[in-house]
PDB file of C-alpha atoms and ligand atoms in Angstrom:
ATOM      1  CA  MET A   1      15.433-119.086  83.805  1.00 76.00           C
ATOM      2  CA  ARG A   2      12.543-121.352  82.839  1.00 94.00           C
ATOM      3  CA  SER A   3       9.288-119.577  82.054  1.00 97.00           C
ATOM      4  CA  ILE A   4       6.188-120.671  83.921  1.00 98.00           C
ATOM      5  CA  GLU A   5       4.740-122.187  80.731  1.00 97.00           C
ATOM      6  CA  GLU A   6       7.885-124.279  80.242  1.00 97.00           C
ATOM      7  CA  ARG A   7       7.742-125.417  83.856  1.00 98.00           C
ATOM      8  CA  TYR A   8       4.013-126.276  83.748  1.00 98.00           C
ATOM      9  CA  PRO A   9       2.989-127.245  80.220  1.00 98.00           C
ATOM     10  CA  ARG A  10      -0.671-127.093  79.249  1.00 98.00           C
ATOM     11  CA  PRO A  11      -2.508-128.861  80.818  1.00 98.00           C
ATOM     12  CA  SER A  12      -0.895-129.176  84.265  1.00 98.00           C
ATOM     13  CA  VAL A  13      -2.724-130.104  87.437  1.00 99.00           C
ATOM     14  CA  MET A  14      -2.129-128.344  90.753  1.00 99.00           C
ATOM     15  CA  GLY A  15      -3.248-130.464  93.733  1.00 98.00           C
ATOM     16  CA  ILE A  16      -4.809-128.628  96.689  1.00 98.00           C
ATOM     17  CA  VAL A  17      -3.531-129.359 100.214  1.00 98.00           C
ATOM     18  CA  ASN A  18      -5.434-127.193 102.675  1.00 97.00           C
ATOM     19  CA  VAL A  19      -3.824-127.368 106.117  1.00 97.00           C
ATOM     20  CA  THR A  20      -6.885-125.748 107.676  1.00 96.00           C
ATOM     21  CA  PRO A  21      -9.788-126.693 109.938  1.00 95.00           C
ATOM     22  CA  ASP A  22     -12.351-124.767 107.869  1.00 95.00           C
ATOM     23  CA  SER A  23     -11.743-124.939 104.107  1.00 94.00           C
ATOM     24  CA  PHE A  24     -15.009-125.144 102.205  1.00 93.00           C
ATOM     25  CA  SER A  25     -14.688-128.707 100.901  1.00 94.00           C
ATOM     26  CA  ASP A  26     -11.794-130.400 102.695  1.00 92.00           C
ATOM     27  CA  GLY A  27     -11.559-128.483 105.998  1.00 92.00           C
ATOM     28  CA  GLY A  28      -9.837-130.620 108.640  1.00 94.00           C
ATOM     29  CA  VAL A  29      -8.885-133.450 106.254  1.00 96.00           C
ATOM     30  CA  ASN A  30      -5.250-132.359 106.071  1.00 95.00           C
ATOM     31  CA  LEU A  31      -4.943-130.375 109.292  1.00 95.00           C
ATOM     32  CA  ARG A  32      -2.563-132.915 110.845  1.00 96.00           C
ATOM     33  CA  PRO A  33       0.862-132.497 109.217  1.00 97.00           C
ATOM     34  CA  ALA A  34       1.222-136.265 108.662  1.00 98.00           C
ATOM     35  CA  ASP A  35      -2.040-136.301 106.693  1.00 98.00           C
ATOM     36  CA  ALA A  36      -1.085-133.258 104.614  1.00 98.00           C
ATOM     37  CA  ILE A  37       2.338-134.743 103.848  1.00 98.00           C
ATOM     38  CA  ALA A  38       0.785-138.046 102.764  1.00 98.00           C
ATOM     39  CA  THR A  39      -1.766-136.196 100.604  1.00 98.00           C
ATOM     40  CA  ALA A  40       0.985-134.184  98.914  1.00 98.00           C
ATOM     41  CA  HIS A  41       2.955-137.346  98.068  1.00 98.00           C
ATOM     42  CA  ARG A  42      -0.155-139.091  96.784  1.00 98.00           C
ATOM     43  CA  MET A  43      -1.105-136.140  94.572  1.00 98.00           C
ATOM     44  CA  ILE A  44       2.317-135.999  92.934  1.00 98.00           C
ATOM     45  CA  ALA A  45       2.221-139.783  92.414  1.00 98.00           C
ATOM     46  CA  GLU A  46      -1.197-139.342  90.762  1.00 98.00           C
ATOM     47  CA  GLY A  47       0.227-136.896  88.251  1.00 98.00           C
ATOM     48  CA  ALA A  48      -0.016-133.435  89.786  1.00 98.00           C
ATOM     49  CA  ALA A  49       2.661-131.074  88.460  1.00 98.00           C
ATOM     50  CA  ILE A  50       2.673-129.232  91.791  1.00 98.00           C
ATOM     51  CA  VAL A  51       0.845-129.202  95.134  1.00 98.00           C
ATOM     52  CA  ASP A  52      -0.552-125.968  96.592  1.00 98.00           C
ATOM     53  CA  VAL A  53      -0.170-125.836 100.375  1.00 98.00           C
ATOM     54  CA  GLY A  54      -2.390-123.330 102.178  1.00 98.00           C
ATOM     55  CA  GLY A  55      -2.935-122.439 105.827  1.00 98.00           C
ATOM     56  CA  GLU A  56      -5.794-119.944 105.528  1.00 97.00           C
ATOM     57  CA  SER A  57      -9.252-120.628 104.159  1.00 96.00           C
ATOM     58  CA  THR A  58     -10.574-118.007 101.740  1.00 94.00           C
ATOM     59  CA  ARG A  59     -14.064-119.499 101.484  1.00 92.00           C
ATOM     60  CA  PRO A  60     -16.953-117.017 101.525  1.00 89.00           C
ATOM     61  CA  GLY A  61     -17.361-115.693 105.057  1.00 88.00           C
ATOM     62  CA  ALA A  62     -13.943-116.873 106.279  1.00 89.00           C
ATOM     63  CA  GLU A  63     -12.211-114.853 108.991  1.00 88.00           C
ATOM     64  CA  PRO A  64      -8.524-114.017 108.434  1.00 91.00           C
ATOM     65  CA  VAL A  65      -5.847-115.886 110.399  1.00 96.00           C
ATOM     66  CA  THR A  66      -2.628-114.420 111.829  1.00 97.00           C
ATOM     67  CA  ALA A  67       0.775-115.033 110.240  1.00 97.00           C
ATOM     68  CA  ASP A  68       1.776-117.045 113.314  1.00 97.00           C
ATOM     69  CA  ASP A  69      -1.201-119.362 112.981  1.00 97.00           C
ATOM     70  CA  GLU A  70      -0.671-119.731 109.270  1.00 98.00           C
ATOM     71  CA  LEU A  71       3.025-120.544 109.769  1.00 98.00           C
ATOM     72  CA  ARG A  72       2.200-123.031 112.516  1.00 98.00           C
ATOM     73  CA  ARG A  73      -0.045-124.879 110.080  1.00 98.00           C
ATOM     74  CA  VAL A  74       2.073-124.900 106.948  1.00 98.00           C
ATOM     75  CA  LEU A  75       5.695-125.030 108.182  1.00 98.00           C
ATOM     76  CA  PRO A  76       5.725-128.681 109.315  1.00 98.00           C
ATOM     77  CA  VAL A  77       4.284-129.675 105.951  1.00 98.00           C
ATOM     78  CA  LEU A  78       6.670-127.510 103.934  1.00 98.00           C
ATOM     79  CA  GLU A  79       9.655-128.719 105.964  1.00 98.00           C
ATOM     80  CA  ALA A  80       8.745-132.296 105.054  1.00 98.00           C
ATOM     81  CA  VAL A  81       7.921-131.876 101.365  1.00 98.00           C
ATOM     82  CA  ALA A  82       9.080-128.564  99.888  1.00 96.00           C
ATOM     83  CA  GLY A  83      12.654-129.668  99.123  1.00 92.00           C
ATOM     84  CA  GLU A  84      11.439-132.936  97.680  1.00 97.00           C
ATOM     85  CA  LEU A  85       8.190-132.293  95.804  1.00 98.00           C
ATOM     86  CA  PRO A  86       7.147-129.356  93.603  1.00 98.00           C
ATOM     87  CA  VAL A  87       5.278-127.103  96.014  1.00 98.00           C
ATOM     88  CA  SER A  88       3.324-123.862  95.819  1.00 98.00           C
ATOM     89  CA  ILE A  89       2.383-121.731  98.820  1.00 98.00           C
ATOM     90  CA  ASP A  90      -1.175-120.362  98.903  1.00 98.00           C
ATOM     91  CA  THR A  91      -0.760-117.214 100.961  1.00 98.00           C
ATOM     92  CA  ALA A  92      -1.311-113.475 100.918  1.00 98.00           C
ATOM     93  CA  LYS A  93       1.396-112.847 103.547  1.00 98.00           C
ATOM     94  CA  ALA A  94       4.969-111.953 102.609  1.00 98.00           C
ATOM     95  CA  GLU A  95       6.409-113.587 105.724  1.00 98.00           C
ATOM     96  CA  VAL A  96       4.713-116.902 104.935  1.00 98.00           C
ATOM     97  CA  ALA A  97       5.777-116.691 101.276  1.00 98.00           C
ATOM     98  CA  ARG A  98       9.401-115.958 102.239  1.00 98.00           C
ATOM     99  CA  ARG A  99       9.631-118.872 104.657  1.00 98.00           C
ATOM    100  CA  ALA A 100       7.977-121.211 102.175  1.00 98.00           C
ATOM    101  CA  VAL A 101      10.344-120.292  99.355  1.00 98.00           C
ATOM    102  CA  GLU A 102      13.350-120.658 101.675  1.00 98.00           C
ATOM    103  CA  LEU A 103      12.164-124.201 102.339  1.00 98.00           C
ATOM    104  CA  GLY A 104      11.880-124.907  98.610  1.00 98.00           C
ATOM    105  CA  ALA A 105       8.432-123.740  97.451  1.00 98.00           C
ATOM    106  CA  GLU A 106       8.690-122.669  93.813  1.00 98.00           C
ATOM    107  CA  LEU A 107       5.425-120.760  93.303  1.00 98.00           C
ATOM    108  CA  VAL A 108       3.573-118.155  95.361  1.00 98.00           C
ATOM    109  CA  ASN A 109      -0.202-118.290  94.877  1.00 98.00           C
ATOM    110  CA  ASP A 110      -1.546-114.972  96.158  1.00 98.00           C
ATOM    111  CA  VAL A 111      -5.348-114.694  95.996  1.00 98.00           C
ATOM    112  CA  THR A 112      -5.032-110.949  96.683  1.00 97.00           C
ATOM    113  CA  ALA A 113      -2.751-110.426  93.650  1.00 98.00           C
ATOM    114  CA  LEU A 114      -0.121-108.526  95.706  1.00 98.00           C
ATOM    115  CA  ARG A 115      -2.724-106.285  97.394  1.00 97.00           C
ATOM    116  CA  GLY A 116      -2.892-108.072 100.763  1.00 96.00           C
ATOM    117  CA  ASP A 117       0.614-107.300 102.030  1.00 97.00           C
ATOM    118  CA  VAL A 118       2.736-104.356 100.870  1.00 98.00           C
ATOM    119  CA  GLU A 119       5.869-106.499 101.206  1.00 98.00           C
ATOM    120  CA  MET A 120       4.637-109.361  99.049  1.00 98.00           C
ATOM    121  CA  ALA A 121       5.845-108.027  95.681  1.00 98.00           C
ATOM    122  CA  GLU A 122       9.367-107.570  97.052  1.00 98.00           C
ATOM    123  CA  ALA A 123       9.315-111.004  98.683  1.00 98.00           C
ATOM    124  CA  VAL A 124       8.382-112.659  95.380  1.00 98.00           C
ATOM    125  CA  ALA A 125      10.795-110.541  93.299  1.00 98.00           C
ATOM    126  CA  GLU A 126      13.739-111.352  95.598  1.00 97.00           C
ATOM    127  CA  SER A 127      12.933-115.036  95.779  1.00 96.00           C
ATOM    128  CA  GLY A 128      12.630-115.549  92.030  1.00 93.00           C
ATOM    129  CA  ALA A 129       9.586-117.758  92.633  1.00 98.00           C
ATOM    130  CA  TYR A 130       6.792-118.199  90.130  1.00 98.00           C
ATOM    131  CA  LEU A 131       3.673-116.181  90.948  1.00 98.00           C
ATOM    132  CA  CYS A 132      -0.068-116.571  90.454  1.00 99.00           C
ATOM    133  CA  LEU A 133      -2.089-113.341  90.445  1.00 98.00           C
ATOM    134  CA  MET A 134      -5.789-113.995  91.112  1.00 98.00           C
ATOM    135  CA  HIS A 135      -8.821-111.757  90.755  1.00 98.00           C
ATOM    136  CA  MET A 136     -11.029-111.213  93.800  1.00 97.00           C
ATOM    137  CA  LEU A 137     -13.776-108.624  94.231  1.00 96.00           C
ATOM    138  CA  GLY A 138     -13.806-107.429  97.851  1.00 88.00           C
ATOM    139  CA  GLU A 139     -12.569-109.783 100.556  1.00 89.00           C
ATOM    140  CA  PRO A 140     -13.594-113.294 101.633  1.00 88.00           C
ATOM    141  CA  ARG A 141     -15.747-112.155 104.590  1.00 87.00           C
ATOM    142  CA  THR A 142     -18.126-110.223 102.326  1.00 87.00           C
ATOM    143  CA  MET A 143     -17.295-111.006  98.690  1.00 85.00           C
ATOM    144  CA  GLN A 144     -20.401-113.073  97.877  1.00 88.00           C
ATOM    145  CA  LEU A 145     -22.953-110.575  99.247  1.00 88.00           C
ATOM    146  CA  ASP A 146     -23.774-108.739  95.999  1.00 86.00           C
ATOM    147  CA  PRO A 147     -21.009-108.920  93.387  1.00 92.00           C
ATOM    148  CA  ARG A 148     -21.536-106.463  90.530  1.00 92.00           C
ATOM    149  CA  TYR A 149     -19.560-105.759  87.367  1.00 96.00           C
ATOM    150  CA  ASP A 150     -20.058-103.666  84.226  1.00 94.00           C
ATOM    151  CA  ASP A 151     -18.924-106.701  82.267  1.00 97.00           C
ATOM    152  CA  VAL A 152     -17.382-109.418  84.399  1.00 98.00           C
ATOM    153  CA  VAL A 153     -14.856-110.628  81.822  1.00 98.00           C
ATOM    154  CA  SER A 154     -13.677-107.138  80.796  1.00 98.00           C
ATOM    155  CA  ASP A 155     -13.436-106.062  84.449  1.00 98.00           C
ATOM    156  CA  VAL A 156     -11.449-109.146  85.484  1.00 98.00           C
ATOM    157  CA  LYS A 157      -9.224-108.778  82.429  1.00 98.00           C
ATOM    158  CA  ALA A 158      -8.469-105.117  83.193  1.00 98.00           C
ATOM    159  CA  PHE A 159      -7.709-106.002  86.815  1.00 98.00           C
ATOM    160  CA  LEU A 160      -5.327-108.835  85.894  1.00 98.00           C
ATOM    161  CA  GLU A 161      -3.595-106.669  83.295  1.00 98.00           C
ATOM    162  CA  GLU A 162      -3.040-103.922  85.883  1.00 98.00           C
ATOM    163  CA  ARG A 163      -1.780-106.394  88.496  1.00 98.00           C
ATOM    164  CA  LEU A 164       0.606-107.954  85.963  1.00 98.00           C
ATOM    165  CA  ARG A 165       1.991-104.504  85.109  1.00 98.00           C
ATOM    166  CA  PHE A 166       2.389-103.770  88.824  1.00 98.00           C
ATOM    167  CA  ALA A 167       4.214-107.069  89.443  1.00 98.00           C
ATOM    168  CA  VAL A 168       6.604-106.391  86.565  1.00 98.00           C
ATOM    169  CA  SER A 169       7.207-102.821  87.816  1.00 98.00           C
ATOM    170  CA  GLU A 170       8.192-104.356  91.171  1.00 98.00           C
ATOM    171  CA  GLY A 171      10.869-106.483  89.527  1.00 98.00           C
ATOM    172  CA  ILE A 172       8.987-109.754  89.013  1.00 98.00           C
ATOM    173  CA  ALA A 173       9.794-111.269  85.610  1.00 98.00           C
ATOM    174  CA  GLU A 174       6.672-111.465  83.453  1.00 98.00           C
ATOM    175  CA  GLU A 175       7.706-114.964  82.262  1.00 98.00           C
ATOM    176  CA  ARG A 176       7.251-116.192  85.832  1.00 98.00           C
ATOM    177  CA  VAL A 177       3.657-115.007  86.267  1.00 98.00           C
ATOM    178  CA  CYS A 178       0.337-116.737  85.597  1.00 98.00           C
ATOM    179  CA  LEU A 179      -3.145-115.237  85.957  1.00 99.00           C
ATOM    180  CA  ASP A 180      -6.354-116.604  87.483  1.00 99.00           C
ATOM    181  CA  PRO A 181      -9.930-115.271  87.127  1.00 98.00           C
ATOM    182  CA  GLY A 182     -10.679-116.310  90.730  1.00 98.00           C
ATOM    183  CA  ILE A 183     -13.730-118.532  90.366  1.00 98.00           C
ATOM    184  CA  GLY A 184     -16.066-117.915  93.307  1.00 97.00           C
ATOM    185  CA  PHE A 185     -14.212-114.869  94.628  1.00 97.00           C
ATOM    186  CA  GLY A 186     -16.944-112.227  94.438  1.00 96.00           C
ATOM    187  CA  LYS A 187     -18.878-113.782  91.549  1.00 97.00           C
ATOM    188  CA  THR A 188     -22.348-115.180  90.961  1.00 97.00           C
ATOM    189  CA  VAL A 189     -22.898-118.599  89.391  1.00 97.00           C
ATOM    190  CA  GLU A 190     -23.492-117.012  85.995  1.00 97.00           C
ATOM    191  CA  GLN A 191     -20.442-114.740  86.313  1.00 98.00           C
ATOM    192  CA  ASN A 192     -18.248-117.780  87.100  1.00 98.00           C
ATOM    193  CA  PHE A 193     -19.519-119.611  84.025  1.00 98.00           C
ATOM    194  CA  GLU A 194     -19.174-116.556  81.799  1.00 98.00           C
ATOM    195  CA  LEU A 195     -15.508-116.243  82.816  1.00 98.00           C
ATOM    196  CA  ILE A 196     -14.872-119.788  81.585  1.00 98.00           C
ATOM    197  CA  ARG A 197     -17.064-119.390  78.485  1.00 98.00           C
ATOM    198  CA  ARG A 198     -15.056-116.318  77.459  1.00 98.00           C
ATOM    199  CA  LEU A 199     -11.691-117.499  78.813  1.00 98.00           C
ATOM    200  CA  ASP A 200     -10.072-116.762  75.431  1.00 98.00           C
ATOM    201  CA  GLU A 201     -10.325-113.053  76.305  1.00 98.00           C
ATOM    202  CA  LEU A 202      -8.113-113.639  79.368  1.00 98.00           C
ATOM    203  CA  VAL A 203      -5.763-115.885  77.367  1.00 98.00           C
ATOM    204  CA  ASP A 204      -5.246-112.828  75.134  1.00 98.00           C
ATOM    205  CA  LEU A 205      -3.307-111.221  78.002  1.00 98.00           C
ATOM    206  CA  GLY A 206      -0.454-113.491  76.915  1.00 98.00           C
ATOM    207  CA  ARG A 207       0.157-115.213  80.242  1.00 98.00           C
ATOM    208  CA  PRO A 208      -0.785-118.779  81.215  1.00 98.00           C
ATOM    209  CA  ILE A 209      -4.175-118.991  82.889  1.00 99.00           C
ATOM    210  CA  MET A 210      -4.868-120.955  86.068  1.00 99.00           C
ATOM    211  CA  VAL A 211      -8.440-122.000  86.866  1.00 99.00           C
ATOM    212  CA  GLY A 212      -9.747-123.356  90.160  1.00 98.00           C
ATOM    213  CA  PHE A 213     -13.340-124.534  89.764  1.00 98.00           C
ATOM    214  CA  SER A 214     -12.860-127.723  91.807  1.00 98.00           C
ATOM    215  CA  ARG A 215     -15.836-128.523  94.065  1.00 98.00           C
ATOM    216  CA  LYS A 216     -16.982-124.888  94.076  1.00 98.00           C
ATOM    217  CA  SER A 217     -20.569-124.177  95.023  1.00 98.00           C
ATOM    218  CA  SER A 218     -21.629-122.899  91.576  1.00 98.00           C
ATOM    219  CA  LEU A 219     -21.277-126.525  90.412  1.00 98.00           C
ATOM    220  CA  GLY A 220     -23.710-127.722  93.072  1.00 98.00           C
ATOM    221  CA  LYS A 221     -26.082-124.830  92.371  1.00 98.00           C
ATOM    222  CA  VAL A 222     -26.208-125.465  88.624  1.00 97.00           C
ATOM    223  CA  LEU A 223     -27.216-129.059  89.401  1.00 98.00           C
ATOM    224  CA  GLY A 224     -30.297-127.837  91.231  1.00 97.00           C
ATOM    225  CA  ASP A 225     -29.415-127.139  94.872  1.00 97.00           C
ATOM    226  CA  PRO A 226     -29.591-123.360  95.425  1.00 96.00           C
ATOM    227  CA  GLU A 227     -28.092-123.773  98.922  1.00 96.00           C
ATOM    228  CA  ALA A 228     -25.115-125.896  97.776  1.00 97.00           C
ATOM    229  CA  LYS A 229     -21.820-125.147  99.511  1.00 96.00           C
ATOM    230  CA  THR A 230     -19.833-127.504  97.279  1.00 97.00           C
ATOM    231  CA  GLY A 231     -20.120-129.175  93.880  1.00 98.00           C
ATOM    232  CA  PRO A 232     -19.472-132.808  92.956  1.00 98.00           C
ATOM    233  CA  LEU A 233     -16.395-134.317  91.331  1.00 98.00           C
ATOM    234  CA  SER A 234     -18.238-135.008  88.066  1.00 98.00           C
ATOM    235  CA  ALA A 235     -19.129-131.337  87.623  1.00 98.00           C
ATOM    236  CA  SER A 236     -15.627-130.252  88.714  1.00 98.00           C
ATOM    237  CA  ILE A 237     -14.107-132.342  85.943  1.00 98.00           C
ATOM    238  CA  ALA A 238     -16.538-130.937  83.372  1.00 98.00           C
ATOM    239  CA  ALA A 239     -15.609-127.390  84.379  1.00 98.00           C
ATOM    240  CA  ALA A 240     -11.867-128.152  84.335  1.00 98.00           C
ATOM    241  CA  VAL A 241     -12.015-129.792  80.913  1.00 98.00           C
ATOM    242  CA  THR A 242     -14.071-126.917  79.505  1.00 98.00           C
ATOM    243  CA  ALA A 243     -11.586-124.415  80.939  1.00 98.00           C
ATOM    244  CA  TYR A 244      -8.694-126.395  79.456  1.00 98.00           C
ATOM    245  CA  GLU A 245     -10.431-126.480  76.096  1.00 98.00           C
ATOM    246  CA  ARG A 246     -10.863-122.686  76.219  1.00 98.00           C
ATOM    247  CA  GLY A 247      -7.154-122.200  76.911  1.00 98.00           C
ATOM    248  CA  ALA A 248      -6.455-122.749  80.629  1.00 98.00           C
ATOM    249  CA  THR A 249      -2.966-124.053  81.380  1.00 98.00           C
ATOM    250  CA  ILE A 250      -3.018-124.961  85.101  1.00 98.00           C
ATOM    251  CA  LEU A 251      -6.072-126.581  86.707  1.00 99.00           C
ATOM    252  CA  ARG A 252      -6.186-126.262  90.517  1.00 98.00           C
ATOM    253  CA  VAL A 253      -8.051-129.302  91.886  1.00 98.00           C
ATOM    254  CA  HIS A 254      -8.759-131.408  94.972  1.00 98.00           C
ATOM    255  CA  ASP A 255      -9.165-134.755  93.149  1.00 98.00           C
ATOM    256  CA  VAL A 256      -5.927-135.126  91.247  1.00 98.00           C
ATOM    257  CA  ARG A 257      -6.106-138.581  89.685  1.00 98.00           C
ATOM    258  CA  GLU A 258      -9.545-138.046  88.147  1.00 98.00           C
ATOM    259  CA  HIS A 259      -8.605-134.663  86.714  1.00 99.00           C
ATOM    260  CA  VAL A 260      -5.284-135.911  85.330  1.00 98.00           C
ATOM    261  CA  GLU A 261      -7.113-138.740  83.568  1.00 98.00           C
ATOM    262  CA  ALA A 262      -9.877-136.493  82.241  1.00 98.00           C
ATOM    263  CA  LEU A 263      -7.424-133.912  80.949  1.00 98.00           C
ATOM    264  CA  ALA A 264      -5.237-136.555  79.299  1.00 98.00           C
ATOM    265  CA  ALA A 265      -8.304-137.879  77.505  1.00 98.00           C
ATOM    266  CA  ALA A 266      -9.451-134.369  76.553  1.00 98.00           C
ATOM    267  CA  GLN A 267      -6.004-133.617  75.187  1.00 97.00           C
ATOM    268  CA  ALA A 268      -6.000-136.833  73.153  1.00 97.00           C
ATOM    269  CA  VAL A 269      -9.465-136.098  71.749  1.00 96.00           C
ATOM    270  CA  ALA A 270      -8.514-132.537  70.848  1.00 91.00           C
ATOM    271  CA  GLY A 271      -5.418-133.882  69.067  1.00 87.00           C
TER     272      GLY A 271
HETATM  273  N1  LIG B 301      -9.474-121.022  95.205  1.00 95.16           N
HETATM  274  C1  LIG B 301      -9.336-121.212  96.529  1.00 95.16           C
HETATM  275  C2  LIG B 301      -8.123-120.929  97.165  1.00 95.16           C
HETATM  276  N2  LIG B 301      -7.057-120.495  96.478  1.00 95.16           N
HETATM  277  N3  LIG B 301      -6.076-119.892  94.418  1.00 95.16           N
HETATM  278  C3  LIG B 301      -6.163-119.707  93.092  1.00 95.16           C
HETATM  279  N4  LIG B 301      -5.112-119.294  92.382  1.00 95.16           N
HETATM  280  N5  LIG B 301      -7.350-119.946  92.422  1.00 95.16           N
HETATM  281  C4  LIG B 301      -8.466-120.380  93.062  1.00 95.16           C
HETATM  282  O1  LIG B 301      -9.522-120.569  92.403  1.00 95.16           O
HETATM  283  C5  LIG B 301      -8.399-120.580  94.481  1.00 95.16           C
HETATM  284  C6  LIG B 301      -7.155-120.320  95.138  1.00 95.16           C
HETATM  285  C7  LIG B 301     -10.482-121.734  97.309  1.00 95.16           C
HETATM  286  O2  LIG B 301     -10.488-123.131  97.296  1.00 95.16           O
HETATM  287  P1  LIG B 301      -9.902-124.031  98.479  1.00 95.16           P
HETATM  288  O3  LIG B 301      -8.452-123.795  98.662  1.00 95.16           O
HETATM  289  O4  LIG B 301     -10.293-125.443  98.246  1.00 95.16           O
HETATM  290  O5  LIG B 301     -10.731-123.554  99.740  1.00 95.16           O
HETATM  291  P2  LIG B 301     -10.432-122.637 101.003  1.00 95.16           P
HETATM  292  O6  LIG B 301     -10.085-121.273 100.511  1.00 95.16           O
HETATM  293  O7  LIG B 301     -11.728-122.672 101.783  1.00 95.16           O
HETATM  294  O8  LIG B 301      -9.275-123.240 101.753  1.00 95.16           O
END
C-alpha cells in the first residue's frame, strides 16, 4: 500500500473541478459535463497530480444540495475520467464517495472531516481510498458570521488530531490520510494568514498537509477591497508558495499551470 506522501510528493498540485452552478470563483464554468471533463484533462496535462471533482459548493452562505443532485452533477464527469485520470471526490456524503471510488476515484476530500455523514468513515475504510480531513468551524451557511478561537492554530491542530484519531479508530490507515486547515471555513482574514504563518505546528502532526488558498476572498481583502468575494491569481500563487515553504504538501488550486510553474521555481530556489 502506497502512503499518501509517496503517492503525492511535496509539492503536488490538486486541480479544482467544481461541477456546480454556484461555486465562489468558478460557479457554472464546469457545470456541463463536457466542460468539466475537458478541464480535468487540461489540468492533468498542465501538471496536476490529481483533480478534485465536486458537486456541492461550500462557499460562505451556500445551501446544502441533496445526494441525488450531487450525484447527477458529478457522475457523468467521474464516469468519463475517474478510470483514466487521478481523481479525488470533494464530498461529505458517503453515498457519493462510494460511487466515486467505485468509478475509480482514489481520494475522498471531506470538508466535514467525517462529521457530515455517519457512514462516511466506513465508506472510506472499506474503499481503501486516500482521505483528506479538513477543519471547518460551524457550517457553510453561517461559518463566516463571527468565527472565534482561543488560539486559531492550536484549536485547528487539536481538531485535526482528534479527527485523525477517529479516522484511524474507524479502520482508515493513517498512512492514507492528509490534513487541511480549511482556509476560509469559519476564519477571518487574519486567522487564515496565521494558519499559514504557523503551518509548521500543523506539520508537527506528522501527516501531509493540504492547503487551499486559491482565489479565496482573504486574498482580495488583503489587497484593499473589504467586500472582495475572490482573490486574484497573483495573490493565490503567493499564498500557495508560502504554504509550500512552510511545509504544505498538496496545494489545491483553480489555476494549475501557473501554480505548477511557481512551485517548481520555488522548489528550485529552496534547493
Ligand atoms: N476549499 C473549498 C472546497 N473544498 N477542500 C479542501 N480540502 N480544502 C479547501 O480549502 C477547500 C476544499 C472551497 O473552494 P471551491 O471548491 O473553489 O469553492 P466552492 O466550495 O464554492 O465550490
